[in-house]
XYZ file of N, CA and C in Angstrom:
219
model
N -16.345 -10.790 -2.562
C -16.428 -10.185 -3.914
C -15.894 -8.738 -3.702
N -15.463 -8.178 -4.789
C -14.864 -6.795 -4.703
C -15.620 -6.001 -5.733
N -15.846 -4.750 -5.372
C -16.726 -3.877 -6.249
C -15.933 -2.524 -6.280
N -15.782 -1.919 -7.514
C -15.077 -0.731 -7.668
C -16.306 0.371 -7.998
N -16.179 1.515 -7.189
C -17.170 2.562 -7.418
C -16.784 3.560 -8.487
N -17.478 4.559 -8.810
C -17.140 5.514 -9.844
C -15.944 6.352 -9.617
N -15.470 6.419 -8.413
C -14.286 7.077 -8.105
C -12.992 6.156 -8.050
N -13.183 4.898 -8.366
C -12.021 4.068 -8.445
C -11.752 3.418 -6.939
N -12.626 3.665 -5.975
C -12.369 3.139 -4.627
C -12.921 1.691 -4.721
N -12.311 0.834 -3.834
C -12.765 -0.570 -3.705
C -13.531 -0.749 -2.468
N -14.420 -1.642 -2.677
C -15.288 -2.163 -1.382
C -15.155 -3.598 -1.543
N -14.981 -4.328 -0.389
C -14.813 -5.865 -0.405
C -15.654 -6.291 0.757
N -16.472 -7.306 0.611
C -17.164 -8.185 1.592
C -16.320 -9.463 1.764
N -15.835 -9.521 3.123
C -14.837 -10.521 3.407
C -15.553 -11.469 4.522
N -15.629 -12.717 4.439
C -16.156 -13.535 5.545
C -15.418 -13.345 6.779
N -15.962 -13.290 7.965
C -15.354 -13.190 9.170
C -14.336 -14.301 9.292
N -13.132 -13.782 9.809
C -12.077 -14.802 10.045
C -11.333 -15.204 8.772
N -11.717 -14.552 7.607
C -10.887 -14.834 6.357
C -9.735 -13.920 6.234
N -8.717 -14.455 5.604
C -7.547 -13.628 5.310
C -7.897 -12.806 4.127
N -7.506 -11.521 4.129
C -7.687 -10.697 2.955
C -6.658 -9.667 2.836
N -6.029 -9.580 1.701
C -4.996 -8.502 1.443
C -5.286 -7.906 0.044
N -5.181 -6.625 -0.065
C -5.336 -6.029 -1.282
C -4.266 -4.984 -1.537
N -3.897 -4.847 -2.754
C -2.944 -3.826 -3.224
C -3.326 -2.952 -4.204
N -3.078 -1.571 -4.056
C -3.478 -0.442 -4.927
C -2.156 -0.030 -5.532
N -2.177 0.219 -6.902
C -1.024 0.553 -7.532
C -1.066 2.066 -8.186
N 0.094 2.740 -8.192
C 0.200 4.017 -8.838
C 0.251 3.739 -10.353
N 0.022 4.963 -11.079
C 0.023 4.635 -12.529
C 1.266 4.081 -13.163
N 2.355 4.315 -12.497
C 3.693 3.835 -13.048
C 3.885 2.330 -12.527
N 2.916 1.750 -11.911
C 3.098 0.346 -11.525
C 3.633 0.050 -10.149
N 4.053 1.150 -9.426
C 4.589 0.947 -8.054
C 3.378 0.825 -7.152
N 3.630 0.234 -5.962
C 2.605 0.031 -5.017
C 2.289 1.314 -4.429
N 0.980 1.732 -4.273
C 0.487 2.954 -3.745
C 0.219 2.570 -2.110
N -0.514 1.392 -1.944
C -0.857 1.064 -0.658
C -1.401 -0.413 -0.644
N -1.170 -0.916 0.670
C -1.670 -2.352 0.838
C -2.671 -2.287 2.011
N -3.672 -3.004 1.898
C -4.703 -3.138 2.952
C -4.985 -4.572 3.416
N -5.323 -4.732 4.618
C -5.669 -6.126 5.077
C -7.040 -6.159 5.631
N -7.395 -7.413 6.118
C -8.767 -7.668 6.670
C -9.149 -6.988 7.883
N -8.101 -6.464 8.599
C -8.334 -5.715 9.815
C -8.525 -4.225 9.647
N -8.420 -3.794 8.470
C -8.444 -2.426 8.174
C -7.222 -1.601 8.326
N -6.086 -2.357 8.331
C -4.715 -1.802 8.403
C -4.317 -1.342 6.976
N -3.713 -0.226 6.870
C -3.178 0.362 5.477
C -1.719 0.669 5.570
N -1.013 0.360 4.603
C 0.461 0.850 4.480
C 0.560 1.594 3.135
N 1.060 2.816 3.299
C 1.170 3.635 2.156
C 2.633 3.714 1.875
N 3.021 3.734 0.564
C 4.404 3.574 0.110
C 4.889 4.940 -0.552
N 6.045 5.469 -0.136
C 6.657 6.594 -0.715
C 7.859 6.214 -1.388
N 8.276 6.923 -2.550
C 9.329 6.537 -3.416
C 10.262 7.716 -3.571
N 11.578 7.400 -3.890
C 12.422 8.444 -4.253
C 12.407 8.640 -5.817
N 13.233 9.422 -6.317
C 13.237 9.761 -7.840
C 13.664 8.505 -8.625
N 14.274 7.624 -8.065
C 14.708 6.479 -8.739
C 13.682 5.356 -8.603
N 12.553 5.511 -8.007
C 11.523 4.534 -7.920
C 11.651 3.519 -6.828
N 12.663 3.880 -5.941
C 12.841 3.009 -4.805
C 11.955 3.343 -3.552
N 11.464 2.360 -2.895
C 10.678 2.664 -1.610
C 11.653 3.316 -0.638
N 11.183 4.501 -0.018
C 12.010 5.133 0.991
C 11.357 5.192 2.251
N 9.883 5.006 2.278
C 9.105 5.086 3.505
C 7.837 4.367 3.352
N 7.367 3.750 4.430
C 6.063 3.111 4.612
C 5.455 3.713 5.805
N 4.170 4.162 5.636
C 3.460 4.729 6.662
C 2.066 4.088 6.873
N 1.467 4.074 7.972
C 0.180 3.552 8.199
C -0.938 4.546 7.961
N -2.060 4.172 8.085
C -3.212 5.025 7.883
C -3.262 6.360 8.717
N -2.498 6.373 9.729
C -2.476 7.490 10.691
C -1.269 8.387 10.397
N -0.542 8.020 9.548
C 0.702 8.862 9.172
C 1.944 8.432 10.089
N 1.802 7.388 10.763
C 3.001 6.873 11.579
C 3.894 6.219 10.627
N 5.244 6.443 10.732
C 6.188 5.837 9.828
C 6.489 4.389 10.475
N 6.333 3.418 9.478
C 6.420 2.001 9.926
C 7.850 1.507 9.545
N 8.438 2.023 8.429
C 9.656 1.564 7.893
C 10.320 2.634 7.108
N 11.502 2.760 7.082
C 12.265 3.739 6.235
C 13.488 2.895 5.698
N 13.778 3.319 4.380
C 14.857 2.719 3.705
C 15.885 3.788 3.067
N 17.072 3.406 3.140
C 18.142 4.256 2.557
C 18.994 3.360 1.653
N 19.443 4.036 0.615
C 20.189 3.256 -0.427
C 21.549 3.943 -0.733
N 22.523 3.190 -1.051
C 23.749 3.645 -1.529
C 23.863 3.730 -2.968
N 24.961 4.003 -3.523
C 25.109 4.154 -4.973
C 24.927 2.818 -5.668
N 25.037 1.739 -4.939
C 24.827 0.288 -5.640
C 23.292 -0.180 -5.405
N 22.490 0.741 -4.883
C 21.056 0.313 -4.621
C 20.985 -0.640 -3.487
N 21.853 -0.659 -2.596
C 21.783 -1.510 -1.465
C 21.312 -0.781 -0.239
């Protein structure tokens, strides 16, 4: 089950050994963060064009970076 508190935070009770992933979204619909059953969190940062440029873990470690050319590649 998933419960939302009055600050919009989520709490979930997940059976041991179950796979669980959750996604939190920004108001513009882009992904803010992804969470898994092990407590891992990935936070997403975007450029002015709305493209992902960096993914960090819950400790601020950079997991991935992306660069784009004029063709969005």
